[in-house]
mmCIF file of C-alpha atoms in Angstrom:
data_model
loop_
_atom_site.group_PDB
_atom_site.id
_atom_site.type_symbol
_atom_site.label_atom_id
_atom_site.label_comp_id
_atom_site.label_asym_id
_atom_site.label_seq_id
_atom_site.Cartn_x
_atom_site.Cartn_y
_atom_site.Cartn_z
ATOM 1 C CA UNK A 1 49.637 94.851 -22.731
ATOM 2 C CA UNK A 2 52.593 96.332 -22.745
ATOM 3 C CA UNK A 3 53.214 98.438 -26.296
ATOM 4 C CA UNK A 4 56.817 96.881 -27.634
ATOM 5 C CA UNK A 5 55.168 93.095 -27.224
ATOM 6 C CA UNK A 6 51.870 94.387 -28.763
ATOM 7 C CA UNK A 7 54.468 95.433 -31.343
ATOM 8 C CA UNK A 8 56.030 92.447 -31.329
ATOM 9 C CA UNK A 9 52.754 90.056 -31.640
ATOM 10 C CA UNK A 10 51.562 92.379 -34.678
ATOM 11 C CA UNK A 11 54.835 92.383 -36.743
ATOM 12 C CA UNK A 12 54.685 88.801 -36.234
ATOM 13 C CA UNK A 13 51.045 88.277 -37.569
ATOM 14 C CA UNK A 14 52.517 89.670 -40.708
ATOM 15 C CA UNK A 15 55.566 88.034 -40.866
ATOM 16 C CA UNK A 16 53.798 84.755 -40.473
ATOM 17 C CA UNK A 17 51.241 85.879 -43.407
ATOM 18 C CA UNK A 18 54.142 86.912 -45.805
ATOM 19 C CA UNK A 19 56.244 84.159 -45.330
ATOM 20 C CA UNK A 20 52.574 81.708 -46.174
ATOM 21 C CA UNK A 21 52.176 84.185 -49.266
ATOM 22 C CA UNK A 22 55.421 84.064 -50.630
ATOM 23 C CA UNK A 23 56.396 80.548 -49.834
ATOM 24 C CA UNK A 24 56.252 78.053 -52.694
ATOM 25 C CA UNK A 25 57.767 74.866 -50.479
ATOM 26 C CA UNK A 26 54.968 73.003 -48.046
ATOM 27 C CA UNK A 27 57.676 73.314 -45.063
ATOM 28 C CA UNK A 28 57.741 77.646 -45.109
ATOM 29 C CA UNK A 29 54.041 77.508 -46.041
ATOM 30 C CA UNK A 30 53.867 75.550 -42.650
ATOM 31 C CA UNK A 31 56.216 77.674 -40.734
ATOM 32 C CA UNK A 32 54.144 80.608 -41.780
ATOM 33 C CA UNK A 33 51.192 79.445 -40.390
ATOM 34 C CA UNK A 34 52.432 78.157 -37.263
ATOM 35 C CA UNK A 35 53.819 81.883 -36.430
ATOM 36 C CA UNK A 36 50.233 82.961 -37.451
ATOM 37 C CA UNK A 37 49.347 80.664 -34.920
ATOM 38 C CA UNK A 38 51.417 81.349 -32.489
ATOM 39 C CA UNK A 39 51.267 85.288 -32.801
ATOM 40 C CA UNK A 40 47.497 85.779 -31.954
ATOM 41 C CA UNK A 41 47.369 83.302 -28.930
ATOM 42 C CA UNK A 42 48.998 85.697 -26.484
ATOM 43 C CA UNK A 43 46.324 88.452 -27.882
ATOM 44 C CA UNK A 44 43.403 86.265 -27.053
ATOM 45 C CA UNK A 45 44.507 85.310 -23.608
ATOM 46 C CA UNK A 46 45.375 89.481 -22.720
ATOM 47 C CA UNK A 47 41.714 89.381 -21.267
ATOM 48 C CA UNK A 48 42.740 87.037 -17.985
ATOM 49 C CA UNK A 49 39.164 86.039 -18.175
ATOM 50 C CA UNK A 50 38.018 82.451 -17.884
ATOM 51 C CA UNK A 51 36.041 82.701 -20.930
ATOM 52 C CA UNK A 52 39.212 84.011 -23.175
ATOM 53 C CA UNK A 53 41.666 81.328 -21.677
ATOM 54 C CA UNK A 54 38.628 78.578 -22.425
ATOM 55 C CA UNK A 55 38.487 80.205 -26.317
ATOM 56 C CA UNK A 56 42.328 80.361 -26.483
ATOM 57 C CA UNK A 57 42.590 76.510 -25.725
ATOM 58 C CA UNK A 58 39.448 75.745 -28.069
ATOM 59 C CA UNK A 59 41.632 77.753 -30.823
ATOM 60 C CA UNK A 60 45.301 76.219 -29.807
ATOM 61 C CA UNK A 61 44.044 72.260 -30.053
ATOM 62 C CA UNK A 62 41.902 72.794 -33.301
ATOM 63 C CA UNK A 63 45.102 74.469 -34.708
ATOM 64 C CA UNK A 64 47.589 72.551 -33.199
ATOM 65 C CA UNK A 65 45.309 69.528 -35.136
ATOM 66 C CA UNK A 66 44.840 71.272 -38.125
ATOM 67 C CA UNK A 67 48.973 72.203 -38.420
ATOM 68 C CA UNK A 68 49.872 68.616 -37.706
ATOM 69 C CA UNK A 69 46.855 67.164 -40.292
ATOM 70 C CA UNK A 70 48.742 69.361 -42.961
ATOM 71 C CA UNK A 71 52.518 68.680 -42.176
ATOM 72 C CA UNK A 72 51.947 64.623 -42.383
ATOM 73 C CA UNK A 73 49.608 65.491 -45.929
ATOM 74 C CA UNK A 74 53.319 67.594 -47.242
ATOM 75 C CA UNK A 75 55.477 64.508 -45.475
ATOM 76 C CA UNK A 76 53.176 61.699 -47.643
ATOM 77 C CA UNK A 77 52.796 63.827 -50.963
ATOM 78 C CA UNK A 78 56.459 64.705 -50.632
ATOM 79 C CA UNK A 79 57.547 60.427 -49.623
ATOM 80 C CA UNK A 80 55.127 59.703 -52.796
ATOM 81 C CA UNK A 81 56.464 62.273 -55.283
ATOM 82 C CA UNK A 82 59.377 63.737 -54.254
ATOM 83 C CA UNK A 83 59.054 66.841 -54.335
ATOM 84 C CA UNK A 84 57.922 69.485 -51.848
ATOM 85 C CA UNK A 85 56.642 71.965 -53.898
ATOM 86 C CA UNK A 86 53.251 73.145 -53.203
ATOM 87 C CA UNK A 87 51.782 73.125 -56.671
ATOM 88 C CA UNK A 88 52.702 69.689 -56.982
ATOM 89 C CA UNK A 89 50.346 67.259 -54.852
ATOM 90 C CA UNK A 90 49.777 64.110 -57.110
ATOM 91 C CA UNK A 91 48.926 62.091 -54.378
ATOM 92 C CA UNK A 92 44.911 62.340 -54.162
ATOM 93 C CA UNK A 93 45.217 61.184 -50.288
ATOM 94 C CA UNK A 94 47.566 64.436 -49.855
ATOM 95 C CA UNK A 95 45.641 66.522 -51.670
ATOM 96 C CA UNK A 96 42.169 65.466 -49.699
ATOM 97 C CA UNK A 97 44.165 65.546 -46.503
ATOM 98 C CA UNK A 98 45.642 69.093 -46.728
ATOM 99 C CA UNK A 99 42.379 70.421 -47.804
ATOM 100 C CA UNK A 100 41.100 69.259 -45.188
ATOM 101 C CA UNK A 101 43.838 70.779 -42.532
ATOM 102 C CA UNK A 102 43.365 73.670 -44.648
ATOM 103 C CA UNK A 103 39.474 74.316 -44.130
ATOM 104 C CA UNK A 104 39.950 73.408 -40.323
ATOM 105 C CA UNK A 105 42.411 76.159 -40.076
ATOM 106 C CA UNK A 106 39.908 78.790 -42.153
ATOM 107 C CA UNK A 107 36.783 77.032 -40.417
ATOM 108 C CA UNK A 108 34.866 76.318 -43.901
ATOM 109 C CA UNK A 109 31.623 74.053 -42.627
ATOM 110 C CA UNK A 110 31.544 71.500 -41.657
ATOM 111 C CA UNK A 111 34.592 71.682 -39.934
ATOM 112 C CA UNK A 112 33.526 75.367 -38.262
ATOM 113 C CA UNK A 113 32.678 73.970 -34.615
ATOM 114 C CA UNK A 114 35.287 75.560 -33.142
ATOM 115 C CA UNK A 115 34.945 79.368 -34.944
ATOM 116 C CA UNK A 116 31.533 80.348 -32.949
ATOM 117 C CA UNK A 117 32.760 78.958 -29.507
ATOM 118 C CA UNK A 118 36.283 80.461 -29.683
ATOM 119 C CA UNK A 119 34.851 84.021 -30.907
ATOM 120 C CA UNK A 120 32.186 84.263 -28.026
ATOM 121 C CA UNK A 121 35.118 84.049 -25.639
ATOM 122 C CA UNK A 122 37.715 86.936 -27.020
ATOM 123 C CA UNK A 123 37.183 90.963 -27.711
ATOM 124 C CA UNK A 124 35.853 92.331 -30.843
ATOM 125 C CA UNK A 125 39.632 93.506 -31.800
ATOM 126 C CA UNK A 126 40.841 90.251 -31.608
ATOM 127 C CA UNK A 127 37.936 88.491 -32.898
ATOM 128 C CA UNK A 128 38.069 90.623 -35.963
ATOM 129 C CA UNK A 129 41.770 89.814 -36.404
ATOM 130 C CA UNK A 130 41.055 86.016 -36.127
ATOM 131 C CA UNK A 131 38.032 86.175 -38.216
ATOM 132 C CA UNK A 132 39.894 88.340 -40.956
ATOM 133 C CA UNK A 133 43.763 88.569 -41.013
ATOM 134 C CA UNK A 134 44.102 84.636 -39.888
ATOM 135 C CA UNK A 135 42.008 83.200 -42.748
ATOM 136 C CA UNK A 136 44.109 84.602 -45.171
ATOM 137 C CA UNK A 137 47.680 82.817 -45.272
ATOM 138 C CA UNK A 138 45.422 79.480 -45.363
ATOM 139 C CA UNK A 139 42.714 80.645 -47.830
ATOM 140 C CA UNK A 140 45.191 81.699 -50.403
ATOM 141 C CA UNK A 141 47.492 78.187 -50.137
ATOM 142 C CA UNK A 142 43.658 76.630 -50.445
ATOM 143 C CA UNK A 143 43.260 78.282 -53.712
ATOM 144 C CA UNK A 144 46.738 77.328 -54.979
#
């Protein structure tokens, strides 16, 4: 891979983690982990092995699922309250439905099918990065 997109990809990967850390509105929070997403999925797919593009589609649908699962919990809780501020979910049916987009994203169990099969398929660099860097911007909105 060519050095200035490896660059690139990387700088993004934090940007997308610093803007989940320091956001405090479900929309950047969102943003933030969509550029996560969207950051590592060229890395996985460097390989040009049918085993990498099978784990990079297992990993874009489960996200792609788990992003859309939390944006329509922010779009209810903020319809219902008002407010889009993370710290405030009143709505119990937001609440249960972003935790649940949230340990998709991570892979808590029961909702860790995905994690083995999409980790047999990529590198150990990159599966370190997804198993490590990627659960972070979702593991610390899941404790807020």
């Amino acid at each position: 891979m060519n050095p200035t997109v490896l660059t690139i990809l990387i700088s993004s990967l934090g940007l997308g983690t610093t803007l989940t850390f320091i956001g405090s509105h479900w929309l950047l929070v969102w943003m933030g982990l969509e550029i996560n997403t969207l950051a590592i999925i060229p890395l996985m797919i460097s390989q040009n092995h049918p085993r990498a593009v099978e784990a990079t589609t297992k990993y874009f649908i489960t996200q792609a699922t788990a992003s859309t699962l939390l944006l329509f919990a922010s779009v209810t809780n903020a319809w219902t309250s008002g407010e889009w501020s993370l710290i405030e979910m009143l709505n119990p049916t937001s609440a249960t439905l972003a935790t649940v987009a949230l340990a998709l994203k991570i892979g808590l169990a029961p909702l860790h099918f995905w994690l083995p099969e999409v980790l047999q398929g990529l590198d150990l660099t990159t599966g370190l990065v997804l198993s490590t860097w990627q659960k972070l911007a979702p593991f610390a909105i899941l404790l807020q």
